[in-house]
PDB file of C-alpha atoms in Angstrom:
ATOM      1  CA  UNK A 291      65.478  17.419 293.218  1.00 91.00           C
ATOM      2  CA  UNK A 292      67.723  20.161 294.653  1.00 95.00           C
ATOM      3  CA  UNK A 293      67.396  23.816 293.973  1.00 96.00           C
ATOM      4  CA  UNK A 294      70.313  23.548 291.962  1.00 97.00           C
ATOM      5  CA  UNK A 295      69.305  20.076 289.661  1.00 96.00           C
ATOM      6  CA  UNK A 296      66.509  21.778 288.973  1.00 96.00           C
ATOM      7  CA  UNK A 297      68.135  24.954 287.420  1.00 97.00           C
ATOM      8  CA  UNK A 298      70.449  23.211 285.531  1.00 97.00           C
ATOM      9  CA  UNK A 299      67.258  20.930 284.163  1.00 98.00           C
ATOM     10  CA  UNK A 300      65.629  24.402 283.039  1.00 98.00           C
ATOM     11  CA  UNK A 301      69.313  24.941 281.577  1.00 98.00           C
ATOM     12  CA  UNK A 302      69.393  22.024 280.094  1.00 98.00           C
ATOM     13  CA  UNK A 303      66.152  22.260 278.727  1.00 98.00           C
ATOM     14  CA  UNK A 304      66.629  25.857 277.149  1.00 98.00           C
ATOM     15  CA  UNK A 305      70.512  24.790 275.399  1.00 98.00           C
ATOM     16  CA  UNK A 306      68.801  22.201 273.590  1.00 98.00           C
ATOM     17  CA  UNK A 307      66.391  24.758 272.442  1.00 97.00           C
ATOM     18  CA  UNK A 308      69.037  27.006 271.423  1.00 96.00           C
ATOM     19  CA  UNK A 309      68.583  29.885 273.547  1.00 97.00           C
ATOM     20  CA  UNK A 310      72.722  30.903 273.907  1.00 94.00           C
ATOM     21  CA  UNK A 311      72.578  32.214 277.753  1.00 96.00           C
ATOM     22  CA  UNK A 312      70.450  29.195 278.519  1.00 98.00           C
ATOM     23  CA  UNK A 313      72.012  29.186 282.083  1.00 97.00           C
ATOM     24  CA  UNK A 314      71.580  32.857 283.001  1.00 97.00           C
ATOM     25  CA  UNK A 315      67.744  32.385 282.013  1.00 98.00           C
ATOM     26  CA  UNK A 316      67.121  29.434 283.266  1.00 98.00           C
ATOM     27  CA  UNK A 317      68.486  30.747 286.537  1.00 97.00           C
ATOM     28  CA  UNK A 318      66.223  33.962 285.998  1.00 97.00           C
ATOM     29  CA  UNK A 319      63.561  31.938 285.672  1.00 98.00           C
ATOM     30  CA  UNK A 320      63.949  30.091 288.461  1.00 97.00           C
ATOM     31  CA  UNK A 321      64.637  33.442 291.018  1.00 97.00           C
ATOM     32  CA  UNK A 322      60.838  34.676 289.977  1.00 96.00           C
ATOM     33  CA  UNK A 323      59.195  31.392 290.812  1.00 95.00           C
ATOM     34  CA  UNK A 324      60.223  30.935 293.761  1.00 94.00           C
ATOM     35  CA  UNK A 325      60.462  34.819 294.415  1.00 93.00           C
ATOM     36  CA  UNK A 326      64.544  34.680 295.551  1.00 94.00           C
ATOM     37  CA  UNK A 327      67.530  36.693 295.325  1.00 93.00           C
ATOM     38  CA  UNK A 328      70.780  34.977 294.137  1.00 93.00           C
ATOM     39  CA  UNK A 329      71.679  35.415 297.598  1.00 95.00           C
ATOM     40  CA  UNK A 330      69.326  33.086 298.717  1.00 93.00           C
ATOM     41  CA  UNK A 331      69.627  30.940 295.861  1.00 94.00           C
ATOM     42  CA  UNK A 332      73.254  30.745 296.992  1.00 94.00           C
ATOM     43  CA  UNK A 333      71.798  29.257 300.681  1.00 94.00           C
ATOM     44  CA  UNK A 334      69.304  26.918 299.290  1.00 92.00           C
ATOM     45  CA  UNK A 335      70.418  25.495 295.966  1.00 94.00           C
ATOM     46  CA  UNK A 336      71.312  22.577 297.876  1.00 96.00           C
ATOM     47  CA  UNK A 337      67.935  22.014 299.897  1.00 94.00           C
ATOM     48  CA  UNK A 338      65.072  19.981 297.692  1.00 93.00           C
ATOM     49  CA  UNK A 339      62.554  21.560 296.728  1.00 93.00           C
ATOM     50  CA  UNK A 340      59.764  20.964 298.134  1.00 87.00           C
ATOM     51  CA  UNK A 341      57.298  17.805 296.536  1.00 78.00           C
ATOM     52  CA  UNK A 342      54.332  20.528 296.616  1.00 71.00           C
ATOM     53  CA  UNK A 343      55.142  23.663 295.824  1.00 74.00           C
ATOM     54  CA  UNK A 344      52.892  25.126 292.971  1.00 89.00           C
ATOM     55  CA  UNK A 345      56.702  27.129 291.807  1.00 93.00           C
ATOM     56  CA  UNK A 346      58.003  23.692 290.261  1.00 94.00           C
ATOM     57  CA  UNK A 347      54.842  23.424 287.867  1.00 94.00           C
ATOM     58  CA  UNK A 348      55.581  27.502 287.365  1.00 95.00           C
ATOM     59  CA  UNK A 349      59.309  27.201 287.060  1.00 96.00           C
ATOM     60  CA  UNK A 350      58.294  24.489 284.374  1.00 96.00           C
ATOM     61  CA  UNK A 351      56.229  26.283 282.013  1.00 97.00           C
ATOM     62  CA  UNK A 352      58.471  29.156 281.979  1.00 98.00           C
ATOM     63  CA  UNK A 353      61.455  27.219 280.995  1.00 98.00           C
ATOM     64  CA  UNK A 354      59.086  26.086 278.233  1.00 98.00           C
ATOM     65  CA  UNK A 355      57.406  29.213 277.273  1.00 98.00           C
ATOM     66  CA  UNK A 356      60.756  30.934 276.925  1.00 98.00           C
ATOM     67  CA  UNK A 357      62.183  27.726 275.184  1.00 98.00           C
ATOM     68  CA  UNK A 358      59.247  28.322 272.333  1.00 98.00           C
ATOM     69  CA  UNK A 359      61.241  32.089 271.994  1.00 98.00           C
ATOM     70  CA  UNK A 360      59.000  33.884 273.540  1.00 98.00           C
ATOM     71  CA  UNK A 361      61.455  36.872 275.584  1.00 98.00           C
ATOM     72  CA  UNK A 362      63.146  36.035 278.821  1.00 98.00           C
ATOM     73  CA  UNK A 363      62.100  39.713 280.112  1.00 98.00           C
ATOM     74  CA  UNK A 364      58.048  39.251 279.254  1.00 98.00           C
ATOM     75  CA  UNK A 365      58.491  35.982 281.009  1.00 98.00           C
ATOM     76  CA  UNK A 366      59.951  37.734 284.314  1.00 97.00           C
ATOM     77  CA  UNK A 367      57.544  40.892 283.258  1.00 97.00           C
ATOM     78  CA  UNK A 368      60.307  43.299 283.792  1.00 97.00           C
ATOM     79  CA  UNK A 369      63.873  44.921 282.590  1.00 98.00           C
ATOM     80  CA  UNK A 370      66.715  47.211 283.632  1.00 97.00           C
ATOM     81  CA  UNK A 371      66.962  50.724 282.065  1.00 98.00           C
ATOM     82  CA  UNK A 372      69.208  53.314 283.233  1.00 98.00           C
ATOM     83  CA  UNK A 373      69.844  51.585 286.868  1.00 98.00           C
ATOM     84  CA  UNK A 374      65.429  51.934 287.235  1.00 98.00           C
ATOM     85  CA  UNK A 375      63.470  48.775 286.735  1.00 98.00           C
ATOM     86  CA  UNK A 376      60.249  49.102 284.430  1.00 98.00           C
ATOM     87  CA  UNK A 377      57.354  46.625 283.656  1.00 98.00           C
ATOM     88  CA  UNK A 378      57.063  45.383 280.296  1.00 98.00           C
ATOM     89  CA  UNK A 379      54.956  42.799 278.772  1.00 97.00           C
ATOM     90  CA  UNK A 380      53.975  42.029 274.727  1.00 97.00           C
ATOM     91  CA  UNK A 381      52.625  45.354 274.474  1.00 98.00           C
ATOM     92  CA  UNK A 382      55.607  47.367 274.249  1.00 98.00           C
ATOM     93  CA  UNK A 383      58.961  47.719 272.786  1.00 98.00           C
ATOM     94  CA  UNK A 384      62.008  45.597 275.698  1.00 98.00           C
ATOM     95  CA  UNK A 385      64.033  48.838 276.578  1.00 98.00           C
ATOM     96  CA  UNK A 386      67.718  48.316 274.988  1.00 96.00           C
ATOM     97  CA  UNK A 387      70.937  48.922 276.820  1.00 95.00           C
ATOM     98  CA  UNK A 388      71.489  50.768 273.424  1.00 95.00           C
ATOM     99  CA  UNK A 389      69.310  53.045 274.313  1.00 97.00           C
ATOM    100  CA  UNK A 390      70.650  54.619 277.113  1.00 98.00           C
ATOM    101  CA  UNK A 391      73.296  55.964 275.228  1.00 98.00           C
ATOM    102  CA  UNK A 392      70.161  58.443 274.259  1.00 98.00           C
ATOM    103  CA  UNK A 393      69.742  59.027 277.855  1.00 98.00           C
ATOM    104  CA  UNK A 394      73.023  59.594 279.042  1.00 98.00           C
ATOM    105  CA  UNK A 395      73.783  62.217 275.570  1.00 98.00           C
ATOM    106  CA  UNK A 396      70.291  64.446 276.724  1.00 98.00           C
ATOM    107  CA  UNK A 397      71.694  64.569 280.262  1.00 98.00           C
ATOM    108  CA  UNK A 398      75.162  65.701 279.995  1.00 97.00           C
ATOM    109  CA  UNK A 399      73.811  68.336 277.493  1.00 97.00           C
ATOM    110  CA  UNK A 400      70.827  69.525 279.293  1.00 96.00           C
ATOM    111  CA  UNK A 401      71.365  69.994 283.224  1.00 93.00           C
ATOM    112  CA  UNK A 402      69.147  72.595 283.791  1.00 93.00           C
ATOM    113  CA  UNK A 403      65.630  70.954 285.804  1.00 93.00           C
ATOM    114  CA  UNK A 404      63.609  73.453 284.027  1.00 95.00           C
ATOM    115  CA  UNK A 405      63.250  72.399 280.795  1.00 96.00           C
ATOM    116  CA  UNK A 406      60.778  71.029 279.177  1.00 97.00           C
ATOM    117  CA  UNK A 407      60.915  67.806 277.449  1.00 98.00           C
ATOM    118  CA  UNK A 408      58.994  65.488 275.284  1.00 98.00           C
ATOM    119  CA  UNK A 409      59.513  61.940 274.547  1.00 98.00           C
ATOM    120  CA  UNK A 410      57.839  60.219 270.673  1.00 98.00           C
ATOM    121  CA  UNK A 411      56.845  56.479 270.585  1.00 97.00           C
ATOM    122  CA  UNK A 412      57.605  56.609 273.633  1.00 98.00           C
ATOM    123  CA  UNK A 413      56.567  52.496 274.530  1.00 98.00           C
ATOM    124  CA  UNK A 414      57.312  51.316 278.098  1.00 98.00           C
ATOM    125  CA  UNK A 415      57.811  55.247 279.329  1.00 98.00           C
ATOM    126  CA  UNK A 416      61.826  54.214 279.438  1.00 98.00           C
ATOM    127  CA  UNK A 417      63.073  57.008 278.365  1.00 98.00           C
ATOM    128  CA  UNK A 418      60.768  59.577 279.495  1.00 98.00           C
ATOM    129  CA  UNK A 419      60.230  58.396 283.262  1.00 98.00           C
ATOM    130  CA  UNK A 420      64.456  58.023 284.092  1.00 98.00           C
ATOM    131  CA  UNK A 421      65.060  61.019 281.792  1.00 98.00           C
ATOM    132  CA  UNK A 422      62.428  62.430 284.834  1.00 98.00           C
ATOM    133  CA  UNK A 423      63.551  60.877 287.456  1.00 98.00           C
ATOM    134  CA  UNK A 424      67.268  61.223 287.135  1.00 97.00           C
ATOM    135  CA  UNK A 425      67.437  64.440 285.531  1.00 97.00           C
ATOM    136  CA  UNK A 426      64.865  66.517 287.808  1.00 96.00           C
ATOM    137  CA  UNK A 427      62.685  67.620 284.482  1.00 96.00           C
ATOM    138  CA  UNK A 428      59.269  68.511 285.701  1.00 90.00           C
ATOM    139  CA  UNK A 429      57.463  69.101 282.830  1.00 96.00           C
ATOM    140  CA  UNK A 430      57.868  66.307 280.639  1.00 98.00           C
ATOM    141  CA  UNK A 431      55.272  65.383 278.338  1.00 97.00           C
ATOM    142  CA  UNK A 432      55.125  61.807 276.473  1.00 98.00           C
ATOM    143  CA  UNK A 433      52.960  60.329 273.814  1.00 97.00           C
ATOM    144  CA  UNK A 434      52.720  56.983 271.905  1.00 97.00           C
ATOM    145  CA  UNK A 435      50.298  55.665 269.242  1.00 97.00           C
ATOM    146  CA  UNK A 436      48.862  52.616 270.938  1.00 97.00           C
ATOM    147  CA  UNK A 437      47.211  53.024 273.730  1.00 97.00           C
ATOM    148  CA  UNK A 438      47.953  49.792 275.150  1.00 98.00           C
ATOM    149  CA  UNK A 439      51.427  51.025 275.413  1.00 98.00           C
ATOM    150  CA  UNK A 440      50.999  53.993 277.070  1.00 98.00           C
ATOM    151  CA  UNK A 441      48.423  51.819 279.985  1.00 98.00           C
ATOM    152  CA  UNK A 442      52.528  50.173 280.542  1.00 98.00           C
ATOM    153  CA  UNK A 443      54.199  53.781 280.093  1.00 98.00           C
ATOM    154  CA  UNK A 444      52.090  55.344 282.552  1.00 98.00           C
ATOM    155  CA  UNK A 445      51.869  52.291 284.874  1.00 98.00           C
ATOM    156  CA  UNK A 446      55.847  52.493 285.146  1.00 98.00           C
ATOM    157  CA  UNK A 447      55.659  56.412 285.541  1.00 98.00           C
ATOM    158  CA  UNK A 448      53.834  55.689 288.487  1.00 98.00           C
ATOM    159  CA  UNK A 449      55.385  53.199 289.859  1.00 97.00           C
ATOM    160  CA  UNK A 450      59.203  55.142 289.743  1.00 98.00           C
ATOM    161  CA  UNK A 451      57.492  58.428 290.875  1.00 97.00           C
ATOM    162  CA  UNK A 452      58.107  60.269 287.518  1.00 97.00           C
ATOM    163  CA  UNK A 453      56.177  63.400 286.827  1.00 93.00           C
ATOM    164  CA  UNK A 454      54.984  62.615 282.909  1.00 97.00           C
ATOM    165  CA  UNK A 455      52.047  63.551 281.027  1.00 97.00           C
ATOM    166  CA  UNK A 456      50.971  60.973 278.154  1.00 97.00           C
ATOM    167  CA  UNK A 457      48.458  61.766 275.193  1.00 96.00           C
ATOM    168  CA  UNK A 458      47.985  59.235 272.742  1.00 97.00           C
ATOM    169  CA  UNK A 459      48.420  59.553 269.019  1.00 96.00           C
ATOM    170  CA  UNK A 460      50.316  60.425 266.031  1.00 96.00           C
ATOM    171  CA  UNK A 461      53.300  61.786 266.316  1.00 95.00           C
ATOM    172  CA  UNK A 462      53.205  65.285 267.045  1.00 95.00           C
ATOM    173  CA  UNK A 463      49.109  64.370 266.695  1.00 91.00           C
ATOM    174  CA  UNK A 464      48.963  62.940 270.141  1.00 85.00           C
ATOM    175  CA  UNK A 465      49.868  66.478 271.818  1.00 89.00           C
ATOM    176  CA  UNK A 466      47.707  69.291 273.307  1.00 74.00           C
ATOM    177  CA  UNK A 467      48.199  72.420 272.063  1.00 76.00           C
ATOM    178  CA  UNK A 468      50.834  74.791 270.150  1.00 81.00           C
ATOM    179  CA  UNK A 469      53.627  74.202 273.564  1.00 91.00           C
ATOM    180  CA  UNK A 470      57.415  74.435 271.987  1.00 95.00           C
ATOM    181  CA  UNK A 471      59.825  72.125 273.824  1.00 97.00           C
ATOM    182  CA  UNK A 472      63.412  72.675 275.351  1.00 97.00           C
ATOM    183  CA  UNK A 473      64.479  68.938 274.553  1.00 98.00           C
ATOM    184  CA  UNK A 474      62.821  66.367 271.742  1.00 98.00           C
ATOM    185  CA  UNK A 475      63.650  62.504 271.826  1.00 98.00           C
ATOM    186  CA  UNK A 476      62.674  59.476 270.376  1.00 98.00           C
ATOM    187  CA  UNK A 477      63.498  55.930 269.960  1.00 98.00           C
ATOM    188  CA  UNK A 478      61.272  55.452 266.232  1.00 97.00           C
ATOM    189  CA  UNK A 479      60.898  52.118 264.799  1.00 97.00           C
ATOM    190  CA  UNK A 480      63.357  52.148 262.355  1.00 97.00           C
ATOM    191  CA  UNK A 481      63.978  48.714 260.934  1.00 97.00           C
ATOM    192  CA  UNK A 482      63.659  48.501 257.176  1.00 96.00           C
ATOM    193  CA  UNK A 483      60.276  45.805 256.905  1.00 96.00           C
ATOM    194  CA  UNK A 484      61.542  43.336 254.739  1.00 95.00           C
ATOM    195  CA  UNK A 485      64.450  42.995 257.573  1.00 96.00           C
ATOM    196  CA  UNK A 486      61.980  42.941 260.020  1.00 96.00           C
ATOM    197  CA  UNK A 487      61.684  38.411 259.100  1.00 95.00           C
ATOM    198  CA  UNK A 488      65.632  37.580 259.673  1.00 96.00           C
ATOM    199  CA  UNK A 489      65.342  39.079 263.485  1.00 96.00           C
ATOM    200  CA  UNK A 490      65.919  36.137 266.109  1.00 96.00           C
ATOM    201  CA  UNK A 491      61.983  35.142 266.724  1.00 96.00           C
ATOM    202  CA  UNK A 492      62.267  36.375 270.426  1.00 96.00           C
ATOM    203  CA  UNK A 493      62.175  39.959 268.574  1.00 97.00           C
ATOM    204  CA  UNK A 494      59.833  38.592 265.082  1.00 96.00           C
ATOM    205  CA  UNK A 495      57.296  36.872 267.066  1.00 97.00           C
ATOM    206  CA  UNK A 496      56.896  38.403 270.000  1.00 97.00           C
ATOM    207  CA  UNK A 497      57.699  42.343 270.336  1.00 97.00           C
ATOM    208  CA  UNK A 498      55.096  44.720 268.819  1.00 97.00           C
ATOM    209  CA  UNK A 499      55.704  44.998 265.087  1.00 96.00           C
ATOM    210  CA  UNK A 500      54.576  48.253 264.755  1.00 95.00           C
ATOM    211  CA  UNK A 501      57.491  49.601 267.467  1.00 96.00           C
ATOM    212  CA  UNK A 502      60.187  47.925 264.795  1.00 96.00           C
ATOM    213  CA  UNK A 503      58.880  48.883 261.652  1.00 95.00           C
ATOM    214  CA  UNK A 504      60.579  51.793 260.125  1.00 95.00           C
ATOM    215  CA  UNK A 505      58.685  51.136 256.407  1.00 95.00           C
ATOM    216  CA  UNK A 506      60.415  50.227 253.195  1.00 94.00           C
ATOM    217  CA  UNK A 507      64.103  51.721 253.891  1.00 95.00           C
ATOM    218  CA  UNK A 508      63.725  51.913 257.861  1.00 96.00           C
ATOM    219  CA  UNK A 509      63.924  55.942 257.099  1.00 97.00           C
ATOM    220  CA  UNK A 510      59.678  56.541 257.468  1.00 97.00           C
ATOM    221  CA  UNK A 511      59.692  58.267 260.745  1.00 98.00           C
ATOM    222  CA  UNK A 512      62.954  59.670 260.258  1.00 98.00           C
ATOM    223  CA  UNK A 513      61.682  61.936 258.011  1.00 98.00           C
ATOM    224  CA  UNK A 514      58.513  62.688 259.318  1.00 97.00           C
ATOM    225  CA  UNK A 515      60.361  64.124 263.037  1.00 98.00           C
ATOM    226  CA  UNK A 516      63.278  66.136 260.823  1.00 98.00           C
ATOM    227  CA  UNK A 517      59.876  67.587 259.445  1.00 97.00           C
ATOM    228  CA  UNK A 518      57.430  68.209 261.924  1.00 96.00           C
ATOM    229  CA  UNK A 519      59.819  68.304 264.703  1.00 97.00           C
ATOM    230  CA  UNK A 520      61.199  72.341 263.912  1.00 96.00           C
ATOM    231  CA  UNK A 521      57.965  73.384 264.682  1.00 95.00           C
ATOM    232  CA  UNK A 522      57.422  71.854 268.183  1.00 96.00           C
ATOM    233  CA  UNK A 523      60.773  73.247 269.099  1.00 97.00           C
ATOM    234  CA  UNK A 524      62.165  75.860 270.547  1.00 96.00           C
ATOM    235  CA  UNK A 525      65.040  79.037 269.189  1.00 96.00           C
ATOM    236  CA  UNK A 526      67.970  76.356 270.036  1.00 96.00           C
ATOM    237  CA  UNK A 527      65.862  73.957 271.405  1.00 97.00           C
ATOM    238  CA  UNK A 528      68.040  70.326 270.893  1.00 98.00           C
ATOM    239  CA  UNK A 529      66.243  66.771 269.051  1.00 98.00           C
ATOM    240  CA  UNK A 530      67.411  63.325 269.923  1.00 98.00           C
ATOM    241  CA  UNK A 531      67.352  60.141 267.167  1.00 98.00           C
ATOM    242  CA  UNK A 532      68.324  56.896 268.791  1.00 98.00           C
ATOM    243  CA  UNK A 533      68.693  55.336 265.137  1.00 98.00           C
ATOM    244  CA  UNK A 534      70.252  51.865 263.536  1.00 96.00           C
ATOM    245  CA  UNK A 535      73.559  51.015 263.409  1.00 95.00           C
ATOM    246  CA  UNK A 536      73.991  51.663 259.341  1.00 95.00           C
ATOM    247  CA  UNK A 537      71.627  55.175 259.706  1.00 97.00           C
ATOM    248  CA  UNK A 538      73.911  57.474 260.914  1.00 96.00           C
ATOM    249  CA  UNK A 539      74.440  59.284 257.804  1.00 97.00           C
ATOM    250  CA  UNK A 540      71.078  59.235 256.463  1.00 97.00           C
ATOM    251  CA  UNK A 541      69.768  60.826 259.830  1.00 98.00           C
ATOM    252  CA  UNK A 542      72.062  63.686 259.914  1.00 98.00           C
ATOM    253  CA  UNK A 543      70.929  64.605 256.604  1.00 98.00           C
ATOM    254  CA  UNK A 544      66.825  64.941 257.254  1.00 98.00           C
ATOM    255  CA  UNK A 545      68.164  66.764 259.787  1.00 98.00           C
ATOM    256  CA  UNK A 546      70.297  69.266 257.921  1.00 97.00           C
ATOM    257  CA  UNK A 547      68.252  69.623 255.008  1.00 97.00           C
ATOM    258  CA  UNK A 548      65.652  70.536 257.283  1.00 97.00           C
ATOM    259  CA  UNK A 549      67.810  73.800 258.950  1.00 96.00           C
ATOM    260  CA  UNK A 550      69.263  71.779 262.128  1.00 97.00           C
ATOM    261  CA  UNK A 551      72.600  73.076 263.107  1.00 97.00           C
ATOM    262  CA  UNK A 552      75.563  71.347 265.061  1.00 97.00           C
ATOM    263  CA  UNK A 553      73.874  68.084 264.291  1.00 98.00           C
ATOM    264  CA  UNK A 554      76.171  65.051 265.334  1.00 97.00           C
ATOM    265  CA  UNK A 555      75.739  61.024 265.273  1.00 98.00           C
ATOM    266  CA  UNK A 556      76.951  59.635 268.962  1.00 98.00           C
ATOM    267  CA  UNK A 557      78.441  56.273 268.815  1.00 97.00           C
ATOM    268  CA  UNK A 558      77.875  53.429 271.766  1.00 96.00           C
ATOM    269  CA  UNK A 559      80.118  52.126 273.800  1.00 94.00           C
ATOM    270  CA  UNK A 560      80.130  49.313 270.995  1.00 94.00           C
ATOM    271  CA  UNK A 561      81.176  51.502 268.640  1.00 95.00           C
ATOM    272  CA  UNK A 562      78.313  51.423 266.589  1.00 96.00           C
ATOM    273  CA  UNK A 563      76.607  54.503 265.664  1.00 97.00           C
ATOM    274  CA  UNK A 564      73.588  55.085 267.886  1.00 98.00           C
ATOM    275  CA  UNK A 565      72.479  58.659 268.342  1.00 98.00           C
ATOM    276  CA  UNK A 566      71.727  61.644 265.629  1.00 98.00           C
ATOM    277  CA  UNK A 567      71.060  64.730 267.364  1.00 98.00           C
ATOM    278  CA  UNK A 568      70.993  68.600 266.139  1.00 98.00           C
ATOM    279  CA  UNK A 569      69.586  72.245 266.910  1.00 97.00           C
ATOM    280  CA  UNK A 570      67.277  74.372 265.863  1.00 97.00           C
ATOM    281  CA  UNK A 571      68.691  77.756 265.247  1.00 95.00           C
ATOM    282  CA  UNK A 572      68.708  80.226 268.014  1.00 91.00           C
ATOM    283  CA  UNK A 573      67.014  82.828 265.482  1.00 73.00           C
ATOM    284  CA  UNK A 574      65.340  82.443 262.198  1.00 52.00           C
ATOM    285  CA  UNK A 575      63.201  79.848 260.941  1.00 51.00           C
ATOM    286  CA  UNK A 576      63.738  76.501 259.804  1.00 51.00           C
ATOM    287  CA  UNK A 577      62.952  74.992 256.860  1.00 48.00           C
ATOM    288  CA  UNK A 578      59.147  73.092 257.158  1.00 46.00           C
ATOM    289  CA  UNK A 579      59.054  75.560 260.638  1.00 43.00           C
TER     290      UNK A 579
END
């Protein structure tokens, strides 16, 4: 069997299992198993796969796992975000391209390297690490309630050379001291509990439930972030929250109810509401703050 034929065998297995991008997933798994890049695959695709090479079994096992709907990123152990490659596994939510809308907005509106930034519900660390690296920010903190997730985030920070301090705890309870920030960002759990069972198996059965479940209406974490953020923001500080496509109006209202100014719902490249941002007044006291 040639490498090309092995790829097509994997594609057929995945297509039979209902995987939508069976050809691409089969190719990614083959490249990973045989430690090849695409250029080497194109050179070798008509060569025979060595019959004694255990990597054929590794590929077969990976295809079987993908056919059972294990996410591709958990099988390859990586996912790109903002042009950086992050390690991922079952301990963390897989970074989505949608979240790049939030990162890009923060970088656009905060060009000063001296700002202090906090990322809550950091998960894999994709936001905190990419902002630290691409924005050149040197005062970046990140928190998560999951010690397992923090292990992944710390590894990503180390690998990518980011200067990020990590704290374990429930939202602001993770922080050390009374520090106030110029910027707070968060991609919190925001899927309503009853909706989770209807998600694709890759998400429902494999990604961490605690990183998905936003309680009955999906807004539980937004209520807390809107109420608690003011005490941890400097005057004029900015809050950026990723949201679900239908949550813009509700989350923006929560921010306004807690005294935030210049609130705005920002859409992603697909035209869906994706980020809500707001500012703490430069003077005066916010409700709850």
